[in-house]
Tab-separated table of C-alpha atoms in Angstrom:
chain	number	residue	atom	x	y	z
P	1	MET	CA	-7.772	19.884	16.443
P	2	ALA	CA	-4.371	18.221	15.939
P	3	ALA	CA	-1.996	19.703	13.399
P	4	ALA	CA	-1.398	17.518	10.366
P	5	PRO	CA	2.194	16.288	9.984
P	6	PRO	CA	4.117	18.688	7.681
P	7	SER	CA	4.988	16.406	4.753
P	8	TYR	CA	5.894	17.788	1.314
P	9	CYS	CA	5.309	16.366	-2.196
P	10	PHE	CA	6.696	17.768	-5.454
P	11	VAL	CA	6.487	17.185	-9.185
P	12	ALA	CA	8.431	18.903	-11.965
P	13	PHE	CA	7.563	18.602	-15.670
P	14	PRO	CA	9.564	19.591	-18.743
P	15	PRO	CA	10.637	22.246	-19.571
P	16	CYS	CA	11.404	22.828	-15.855
P	17	SER	CA	12.964	19.374	-15.578
P	18	LYS	CA	15.928	17.935	-17.454
P	19	ASP	CA	16.047	15.658	-20.489
P	20	GLY	CA	12.306	15.115	-20.960
P	21	LEU	CA	11.920	13.631	-17.471
P	22	VAL	CA	9.058	14.009	-15.005
P	23	VAL	CA	10.594	14.213	-11.499
P	24	PHE	CA	8.524	13.354	-8.403
P	25	GLY	CA	9.532	13.570	-4.737
P	26	LYS	CA	8.123	13.304	-1.253
P	27	ASN	CA	9.290	13.705	2.317
P	28	SER	CA	7.061	11.769	4.705
P	29	ALA	CA	6.786	13.533	8.069
P	30	ARG	CA	5.435	11.230	10.760
P	31	PRO	CA	5.750	10.727	14.544
P	32	ARG	CA	9.472	10.698	15.377
P	33	ASP	CA	9.721	7.085	16.536
P	34	GLU	CA	7.740	5.524	13.679
P	35	VAL	CA	9.597	3.087	11.404
P	36	GLN	CA	9.001	3.035	7.640
P	37	GLU	CA	9.812	-0.014	5.555
P	38	VAL	CA	10.244	-0.411	1.791
P	39	VAL	CA	8.199	-3.325	0.444
P	40	TYR	CA	7.595	-4.805	-3.011
P	41	PHE	CA	4.489	-6.733	-4.062
P	42	ALA	CA	4.455	-8.518	-7.417
P	43	ALA	CA	1.531	-8.261	-9.829
P	44	ALA	CA	-1.096	-10.858	-8.951
P	45	GLU	CA	-4.308	-12.474	-10.166
P	46	HIS	CA	-7.159	-12.813	-7.640
P	47	GLU	CA	-10.091	-15.209	-7.429
P	48	PRO	CA	-13.580	-13.796	-8.143
P	49	GLY	CA	-15.264	-12.639	-4.940
P	50	SER	CA	-12.011	-12.441	-2.964
P	51	LYS	CA	-11.428	-9.698	-0.386
P	52	VAL	CA	-8.425	-7.626	0.620
P	53	GLU	CA	-7.785	-6.679	4.238
P	54	CYS	CA	-6.659	-3.056	4.435
P	55	THR	CA	-5.450	-1.386	7.644
P	56	TYR	CA	-8.846	-1.367	9.383
P	57	ILE	CA	-11.465	-2.752	6.987
P	58	GLU	CA	-11.870	-5.459	4.380
P	59	ILE	CA	-12.988	-4.544	0.849
P	60	GLU	CA	-13.627	-6.326	-2.465
P	61	GLN	CA	-10.477	-7.341	-4.331
P	62	VAL	CA	-10.087	-6.733	-8.079
P	63	PRO	CA	-9.226	-9.507	-10.587
P	64	ARG	CA	-5.646	-8.232	-11.087
P	65	THR	CA	-3.316	-5.975	-9.098
P	66	HIS	CA	-0.212	-4.278	-10.521
P	67	ALA	CA	3.297	-4.737	-9.098
P	68	VAL	CA	4.051	-1.986	-6.548
P	69	VAL	CA	6.961	-0.753	-4.449
P	70	LEU	CA	5.928	1.142	-1.321
P	71	SER	CA	7.403	3.150	1.527
P	72	ARG	CA	5.046	2.665	4.430
P	73	PRO	CA	4.744	2.989	8.210
P	74	SER	CA	5.396	-0.618	9.130
P	75	TRP	CA	2.251	-1.079	11.264
P	76	LEU	CA	-0.247	-0.469	8.467
P	77	TRP	CA	-1.366	-2.011	5.156
P	78	GLY	CA	-1.243	1.041	2.899
P	79	ALA	CA	1.647	3.407	2.152
P	80	GLU	CA	2.774	7.003	2.487
P	81	MET	CA	4.164	6.896	-1.050
P	82	GLY	CA	5.130	4.505	-3.776
P	83	ALA	CA	5.089	3.548	-7.436
P	84	ASN	CA	3.784	0.815	-9.713
P	85	GLU	CA	5.134	-1.091	-12.705
P	86	HIS	CA	3.361	1.285	-15.134
P	87	GLY	CA	5.229	4.389	-13.970
P	88	VAL	CA	2.467	5.731	-11.723
P	89	CYS	CA	3.573	7.382	-8.449
P	90	VAL	CA	1.225	8.350	-5.617
P	91	ALA	CA	1.896	10.177	-2.353
P	92	ASN	CA	-0.553	11.260	0.305
P	93	GLU	CA	-0.804	14.200	2.697
P	94	ALA	CA	-2.827	14.390	5.877
P	95	VAL	CA	-4.850	17.617	5.858
P	96	VAL	CA	-7.259	19.313	8.241
P	97	THR	CA	-10.478	20.800	6.843
P	98	ARG	CA	-13.470	22.530	8.405
P	99	GLU	CA	-15.188	19.133	8.332
P	100	PRO	CA	-13.817	16.981	11.190
P	101	ALA	CA	-12.274	13.716	10.000
P	102	SER	CA	-14.050	10.556	11.112
P	103	GLU	CA	-12.746	8.426	13.984
P	104	SER	CA	-14.783	5.487	12.653
P	105	GLU	CA	-12.519	2.915	11.065
P	106	ALA	CA	-12.696	3.045	7.260
P	107	LEU	CA	-9.977	3.443	4.631
P	108	LEU	CA	-6.956	5.530	5.586
P	109	GLY	CA	-5.542	7.966	3.054
P	110	MET	CA	-2.483	5.681	3.083
P	111	ASP	CA	-4.627	2.668	2.126
P	112	LEU	CA	-5.911	4.691	-0.834
P	113	VAL	CA	-2.310	5.327	-1.970
P	114	ARG	CA	-1.679	1.595	-2.252
P	115	LEU	CA	-5.088	0.819	-3.751
P	116	GLY	CA	-4.609	3.507	-6.400
P	117	LEU	CA	-1.201	2.073	-7.325
P	118	GLU	CA	-2.365	-1.543	-7.360
P	119	ARG	CA	-5.395	-0.780	-9.551
P	120	GLY	CA	-4.456	2.189	-11.774
P	121	ALA	CA	-2.204	1.925	-14.865
P	122	THR	CA	-2.225	5.740	-15.368
P	123	ALA	CA	-2.453	8.705	-13.000
P	124	LYS	CA	-6.069	9.323	-14.062
P	125	GLU	CA	-6.994	5.655	-13.514
P	126	ALA	CA	-5.435	5.797	-10.030
P	127	LEU	CA	-7.441	8.960	-9.267
P	128	ASP	CA	-10.656	7.284	-10.444
P	129	VAL	CA	-9.908	4.255	-8.238
P	130	ILE	CA	-9.280	6.431	-5.172
P	131	VAL	CA	-12.431	8.551	-5.496
P	132	ALA	CA	-14.641	5.515	-6.216
P	133	LEU	CA	-13.341	3.761	-3.071
P	134	LEU	CA	-13.765	6.979	-1.074
P	135	GLU	CA	-17.418	7.134	-2.180
P	136	GLU	CA	-18.003	3.470	-1.334
P	137	HIS	CA	-16.083	3.049	1.935
P	138	GLY	CA	-15.236	6.531	3.237
P	139	GLN	CA	-12.058	7.531	5.068
P	140	GLY	CA	-11.409	7.415	8.786
P	141	GLY	CA	-9.554	5.853	11.690
P	142	ASN	CA	-6.367	6.533	13.613
P	143	TYR	CA	-3.478	7.845	11.470
P	144	TYR	CA	-0.923	6.953	14.162
P	145	GLU	CA	0.053	3.878	16.125
P	146	ASP	CA	-1.271	5.399	19.345
P	147	GLY	CA	-3.551	3.630	21.807
P	148	SER	CA	-4.049	6.722	23.980
P	149	SER	CA	-5.554	9.068	21.385
P	150	CYS	CA	-7.218	8.919	17.959
P	151	HIS	CA	-5.531	11.190	15.415
P	152	THR	CA	-7.728	11.675	12.354
P	153	PHE	CA	-7.206	13.638	9.143
P	154	GLN	CA	-8.637	14.158	5.702
P	155	SER	CA	-6.427	13.336	2.716
P	156	ALA	CA	-4.731	15.027	-0.221
P	157	PHE	CA	-2.828	13.169	-2.947
P	158	LEU	CA	-0.265	13.866	-5.635
P	159	ILE	CA	-0.751	11.301	-8.428
P	160	VAL	CA	1.823	11.310	-11.222
P	161	ASP	CA	2.665	9.367	-14.393
P	162	ARG	CA	4.938	9.964	-17.400
P	163	ASN	CA	2.510	12.439	-18.982
P	164	GLU	CA	0.498	14.231	-16.316
P	165	ALA	CA	-0.172	14.687	-12.628
P	166	TRP	CA	-3.325	15.160	-10.592
P	167	ILE	CA	-3.635	16.978	-7.291
P	168	LEU	CA	-6.578	15.387	-5.477
P	169	GLU	CA	-7.921	16.953	-2.281
P	170	THR	CA	-10.670	15.441	-0.165
P	171	SER	CA	-12.954	16.132	2.762
P	172	GLY	CA	-14.981	13.109	3.792
P	173	LYS	CA	-16.233	11.595	0.542
P	174	TYR	CA	-16.194	14.953	-1.279
P	175	TRP	CA	-13.254	15.845	-3.495
P	176	ALA	CA	-11.833	18.032	-6.230
P	177	ALA	CA	-8.837	17.553	-8.514
P	178	GLU	CA	-6.567	19.635	-10.734
P	179	LYS	CA	-4.647	18.266	-13.725
P	180	ILE	CA	-1.006	19.345	-14.156
P	181	THR	CA	1.092	18.899	-17.312
P	182	GLU	CA	3.801	21.554	-16.952
P	183	GLY	CA	5.849	23.508	-14.425
P	184	VAL	CA	6.556	22.679	-10.794
P	185	LYS	CA	3.901	21.827	-8.216
P	186	CYS	CA	4.083	21.241	-4.481
P	187	ILE	CA	1.476	20.021	-2.022
P	188	CYS	CA	1.793	19.940	1.745
P	189	ASN	CA	-0.431	19.580	4.811
P	190	GLN	CA	-2.774	22.386	3.730
P	191	LEU	CA	-5.347	22.511	0.958
P	192	SER	CA	-4.015	24.104	-2.219
P	193	LEU	CA	-6.735	23.802	-4.904
P	194	THR	CA	-8.413	27.092	-5.675
P	195	THR	CA	-10.666	27.825	-8.676
P	196	LYS	CA	-8.895	25.673	-11.296
P	197	ILE	CA	-10.734	22.389	-10.872
P	198	ASP	CA	-10.649	19.778	-13.633
P	199	ALA	CA	-12.715	17.056	-11.917
P	200	GLU	CA	-14.891	16.970	-8.808
P	201	HIS	CA	-17.458	14.990	-6.835
P	202	PRO	CA	-20.808	15.410	-8.665
P	203	GLU	CA	-22.536	16.672	-5.504
P	204	LEU	CA	-19.636	18.803	-4.209
P	205	ARG	CA	-21.146	22.235	-4.864
P	206	ASN	CA	-24.640	21.282	-3.711
P	207	TYR	CA	-23.142	19.885	-0.503
P	208	VAL	CA	-21.181	23.014	0.400
P	209	LYS	CA	-24.191	25.185	-0.400
P	210	SER	CA	-26.322	23.060	1.935
P	211	GLN	CA	-23.722	23.590	4.682
P	212	GLY	CA	-23.797	27.364	4.143
P	213	TRP	CA	-20.083	27.429	3.201
P	214	TRP	CA	-20.628	28.867	-0.290
P	215	ASN	CA	-23.496	30.928	-1.672
P	216	GLY	CA	-23.089	29.952	-5.333
P	217	ASP	CA	-22.626	33.563	-6.466
P	218	SER	CA	-18.838	33.889	-6.152
P	219	ASP	CA	-16.210	31.730	-7.877
P	220	PHE	CA	-15.966	28.320	-6.241
P	221	ASN	CA	-12.578	28.161	-4.468
P	222	PHE	CA	-12.051	24.710	-2.954
P	223	SER	CA	-9.407	25.778	-0.415
P	224	GLU	CA	-11.361	28.801	0.769
P	225	VAL	CA	-14.537	26.760	1.149
P	226	PHE	CA	-12.987	23.811	3.018
P	227	SER	CA	-10.064	25.309	4.943
P	228	LEU	CA	-10.063	26.485	8.523
P	229	ALA	CA	-9.343	30.237	8.598
P	230	ASP	CA	-6.249	31.002	6.470
P	231	ASP	CA	-4.865	27.467	6.362
P	232	HIS	CA	-4.995	27.449	2.579
P	233	LEU	CA	-2.254	30.060	2.139
P	234	ALA	CA	0.840	29.028	0.161
P	235	CYS	CA	2.825	26.569	2.240
P	236	CYS	CA	5.702	25.394	0.150
P	237	SER	CA	9.078	27.112	0.073
P	238	GLY	CA	10.643	24.064	-1.598
P	239	ARG	CA	8.825	24.856	-4.836
P	240	GLU	CA	10.793	28.093	-5.191
P	241	SER	CA	14.067	26.143	-4.904
P	242	LEU	CA	12.998	23.867	-7.766
P	243	GLU	CA	11.761	26.767	-9.902
P	244	LYS	CA	15.163	28.465	-9.507
P	245	GLN	CA	16.739	25.444	-11.218
P	246	GLY	CA	15.316	26.710	-14.521
P	247	GLY	CA	15.105	23.717	-16.834
P	248	ASP	CA	17.511	21.646	-14.772
P	249	VAL	CA	15.340	19.854	-12.201
P	250	SER	CA	16.892	16.391	-11.919
P	251	ALA	CA	16.860	13.566	-9.378
P	252	GLN	CA	19.792	15.265	-7.620
P	253	ALA	CA	18.001	18.640	-7.519
P	254	MET	CA	14.907	16.982	-6.008
P	255	ILE	CA	17.054	15.171	-3.429
P	256	ASP	CA	18.714	18.475	-2.484
P	257	VAL	CA	15.301	20.086	-1.895
P	258	LEU	CA	14.143	17.140	0.249
P	259	ARG	CA	17.317	17.480	2.377
P	260	ASP	CA	16.780	21.190	3.057
P	261	LYS	CA	16.101	21.747	6.762
P	262	ASP	CA	16.314	25.558	6.564
P	263	SER	CA	13.227	25.694	4.313
P	264	GLY	CA	11.306	23.312	6.592
P	265	VAL	CA	10.902	20.717	3.818
P	266	CYS	CA	13.115	18.298	5.787
P	267	VAL	CA	11.236	18.100	9.089
P	268	ASP	CA	13.035	17.540	12.388
P	269	SER	CA	10.841	18.935	15.167
P	270	GLU	CA	9.812	17.910	18.661
P	271	SER	CA	6.781	15.982	17.375
P	272	PHE	CA	7.626	15.053	13.790
P	273	LEU	CA	10.532	13.766	11.741
P	274	THR	CA	10.907	13.055	8.026
P	275	THR	CA	10.847	9.281	8.545
P	276	ALA	CA	11.369	8.327	4.860
P	277	SER	CA	11.732	9.898	1.422
P	278	ILE	CA	11.246	9.027	-2.243
P	279	VAL	CA	12.375	10.540	-5.542
P	280	SER	CA	11.133	9.116	-8.846
P	281	VAL	CA	12.319	9.880	-12.363
P	282	LEU	CA	9.734	9.132	-15.076
P	283	PRO	CA	10.990	9.471	-18.663
P	284	GLN	CA	8.261	10.719	-20.975
P	285	ASP	CA	9.650	8.306	-23.594
P	286	PRO	CA	8.072	4.950	-22.618
P	287	SER	CA	11.022	2.961	-24.016
P	288	PHE	CA	13.079	4.049	-20.986
P	289	PRO	CA	12.517	2.645	-17.474
P	290	CYS	CA	11.211	4.677	-14.543
P	291	ILE	CA	13.667	4.874	-11.633
P	292	HIS	CA	12.537	5.194	-8.014
P	293	TYR	CA	14.930	6.183	-5.228
P	294	PHE	CA	14.037	5.283	-1.626
P	295	THR	CA	15.823	6.091	1.654
P	296	GLY	CA	14.070	3.519	3.877
P	297	THR	CA	15.504	5.495	6.817
P	298	PRO	CA	14.713	8.797	8.591
P	299	ASP	CA	16.088	12.261	7.829
P	300	PRO	CA	17.115	12.497	4.164
P	301	SER	CA	19.949	14.863	5.116
P	302	ARG	CA	21.512	11.848	6.848
P	303	SER	CA	20.217	9.110	4.553
P	304	ILE	CA	21.069	7.968	1.063
P	305	PHE	CA	18.674	7.479	-1.823
P	306	LYS	CA	18.883	4.003	-3.362
P	307	PRO	CA	17.506	3.164	-6.840
P	308	PHE	CA	14.814	0.619	-7.698
P	309	ILE	CA	13.651	-0.380	-11.203
P	310	PHE	CA	10.662	-2.639	-11.920
P	311	VAL	CA	11.642	-5.882	-13.657
P	312	ASP	CA	10.255	-9.412	-13.432
P	313	ASP	CA	11.508	-11.461	-10.455
P	314	VAL	CA	13.019	-8.407	-8.746
P	315	LYS	CA	14.998	-9.504	-5.682
P	316	LEU	CA	13.225	-8.833	-2.368
P	317	VAL	CA	15.095	-6.913	0.316
P	318	PRO	CA	14.268	-8.278	3.806
P	319	LYS	CA	16.794	-5.872	5.370
P	320	VAL	CA	14.431	-2.926	4.786
P	321	GLN	CA	11.345	-4.864	5.887
P	322	SER	CA	10.114	-4.711	9.466
P	323	PRO	CA	9.405	-7.881	11.461
P	324	SER	CA	5.898	-9.295	10.954
P	325	PHE	CA	3.760	-10.046	14.005
P	326	GLY	CA	0.835	-11.606	12.132
P	327	ASN	CA	-2.469	-11.658	13.999
P	328	ASP	CA	-0.627	-10.925	17.259
P	329	ASP	CA	0.213	-7.443	15.990
P	330	PRO	CA	-1.241	-4.857	18.423
P	331	ALA	CA	-2.363	-2.875	15.347
P	332	LYS	CA	-4.730	-5.750	14.452
P	333	LYS	CA	-6.114	-6.521	17.921
P	334	ILE	CA	-9.147	-4.728	19.364
P	335	PRO	CA	-8.665	-2.441	21.257
P	336	ARG	CA	-5.788	-1.424	19.013
P	337	PHE	CA	-2.299	-0.223	19.881
P	338	GLN	CA	-2.248	-1.404	23.494
P	339	GLU	CA	1.491	-1.926	23.126
P	340	LYS	CA	4.188	-0.954	20.620
P	341	PRO	CA	6.400	-3.768	19.342
P	342	ASP	CA	9.922	-3.139	18.062
P	343	ARG	CA	9.364	-2.629	14.339
P	344	ARG	CA	12.924	-1.621	13.422
P	345	HIS	CA	14.375	-3.408	10.398
P	346	GLU	CA	18.069	-4.138	9.915
P	347	LEU	CA	18.830	-1.011	7.856
P	348	TYR	CA	16.949	1.181	10.357
P	349	LYS	CA	19.023	-0.179	13.253
P	350	ALA	CA	22.288	0.345	11.362
P	351	HIS	CA	21.182	3.860	10.422
P	352	GLU	CA	20.424	4.625	14.094
P	353	TRP	CA	24.060	3.820	14.849
P	354	ALA	CA	25.206	6.101	12.014
P	355	ARG	CA	22.991	8.969	13.241
P	356	SER	CA	24.422	8.527	16.732
P	357	LEU	CA	27.955	8.689	15.288
P	358	LEU	CA	27.102	11.890	13.404
P	359	GLU	CA	25.829	13.469	16.608
P	360	ASN	CA	28.573	12.265	18.976
P	361	ASP	CA	31.770	12.065	16.916
P	362	GLN	CA	31.777	14.776	14.308
P	363	ASP	CA	34.986	13.742	12.508
P	364	LYS	CA	34.048	10.078	12.125
P	365	GLY	CA	30.439	10.999	11.375
P	366	GLN	CA	31.375	13.426	8.604
P	367	LYS	CA	33.801	10.900	7.106
P	368	LEU	CA	31.055	8.251	7.054
P	369	MET	CA	28.603	10.724	5.499
P	370	ARG	CA	31.099	11.579	2.728
P	371	ILE	CA	31.487	7.866	1.935
P	372	MET	CA	27.697	7.404	1.883
P	373	LEU	CA	27.101	10.407	-0.375
P	374	ASP	CA	29.794	9.146	-2.741
P	375	LEU	CA	27.971	5.800	-2.859
P	376	GLU	CA	24.716	7.645	-3.638
P	377	LYS	CA	26.446	9.683	-6.368
P	378	GLN	CA	27.707	6.491	-8.025
P	379	GLY	CA	24.142	5.156	-8.015
P	380	LEU	CA	22.741	8.356	-9.538
P	381	GLU	CA	25.412	8.364	-12.252
P	382	ALA	CA	24.777	4.703	-13.088
P	383	MET	CA	21.047	5.445	-13.448
P	384	GLU	CA	21.761	8.478	-15.659
P	385	ASP	CA	23.813	6.159	-17.843
P	386	ILE	CA	20.849	3.784	-18.172
P	387	LEU	CA	18.617	6.683	-19.234
P	388	SER	CA	21.106	7.907	-21.841
P	389	ARG	CA	21.554	4.554	-23.613
P	390	THR	CA	20.059	3.709	-26.956
P	391	GLU	CA	19.823	-0.053	-26.339
P	392	ILE	CA	17.006	-1.664	-24.321
P	393	LEU	CA	17.816	-2.311	-20.638
P	394	ASP	CA	18.658	-5.940	-19.826
P	395	PRO	CA	16.441	-6.823	-16.805
P	396	ALA	CA	19.202	-9.083	-15.412
P	397	GLU	CA	21.316	-5.946	-14.971
P	398	VAL	CA	18.951	-4.416	-12.400
P	399	VAL	CA	17.088	-7.353	-10.831
P	400	ASP	CA	19.341	-7.075	-7.720
P	401	LEU	CA	19.754	-3.276	-7.911
P	402	PHE	CA	17.933	-2.143	-4.767
P	403	TYR	CA	19.078	-5.246	-2.848
P	404	ASP	CA	22.738	-4.571	-3.681
P	405	CYS	CA	22.484	-0.864	-2.749
P	406	VAL	CA	20.986	-1.693	0.659
P	407	ASP	CA	23.590	-4.409	1.196
P	408	THR	CA	26.441	-2.025	0.361
P	409	GLU	CA	25.034	0.652	2.679
P	410	LEU	CA	24.863	-1.859	5.536
P	411	LYS	CA	28.460	-2.948	4.934
P	412	PHE	CA	29.652	0.641	5.270
P	413	PHE	CA	27.722	1.059	8.524
P	414	LYS	CA	29.287	-2.109	9.893
């Protein structure tokens, strides 16, 4: 059975985090050559009876979808991670359980990330959306753009809003979830729920009894029941780094953890690379805006985090969007993935050049990296200023924010 890619997701709540902020982060580990894009979809009204085409299957659309910003592998419909206009963030992890994941095409865990964001105005609403769709449509299909082999996984999710987070872990249509309102939590490519379960599939315990995985006499431990061997052991060294911050977990502290290669949180292996990252800052005071930082490029230790804030008429950023191939896309043709088109967007190509410079000309590479990190620092400080103001944010001030940051980054590369 294939190993799940070693992604990491984190959330920190006050009092572990600074200034009454909830801080969320994820490193998305995927096949090394996969391109992630950052895409924005405005809120929309939909006709009764309309459908939405997900990565592999079509499902019923809802009357209204929320505005979302997503970091996603550019060949699929869903997302590895993202946020919506209501301050909900969702990230997904591929996990392996004792129940083999289905090769039959259904919803991918990444489709469920986007669907939860588009349809849920709170973390709990997003969870309810995801589990209802899981019950109705199931999960399955190839997780990678690979025509030679079908890579299938079950899904885990970290779902966060300004007030609470939910860890949701699934196997087939069965699931369990834990509510979090304090401290620091991390999820990775192994199951982590144990006996503290705050919501679950109504037939979960009967199902595992019928499979002979649990006798009903001992405490029900989700990870022990569903994991292969000792796969459910603690997997996340990054959590310790955040806990050491005391009450000072900030956007910068989360970025530092995501950049840490020594701990394994920043993945750079023969098979997998951290192909994109996100950090979100969610003020518990709803009068302040949520701020979402995206890299849009691989390896956060060599990328910069650029801020995005939801406002009406936010400016789209084609330079972090991959080319569209429409119905000619090999991901949409049957059989799928018979060829791999060039999905690199403009920022990805420029970043490739910068990575090459870092590897081949240390002096010039380090100088460029210092300039880029200074640019990132200016962005972080400007966002801290927004969160410390007493007056309401003028949307005109940030409508071009992400666009301008990407544009400035490209200018430095050129």
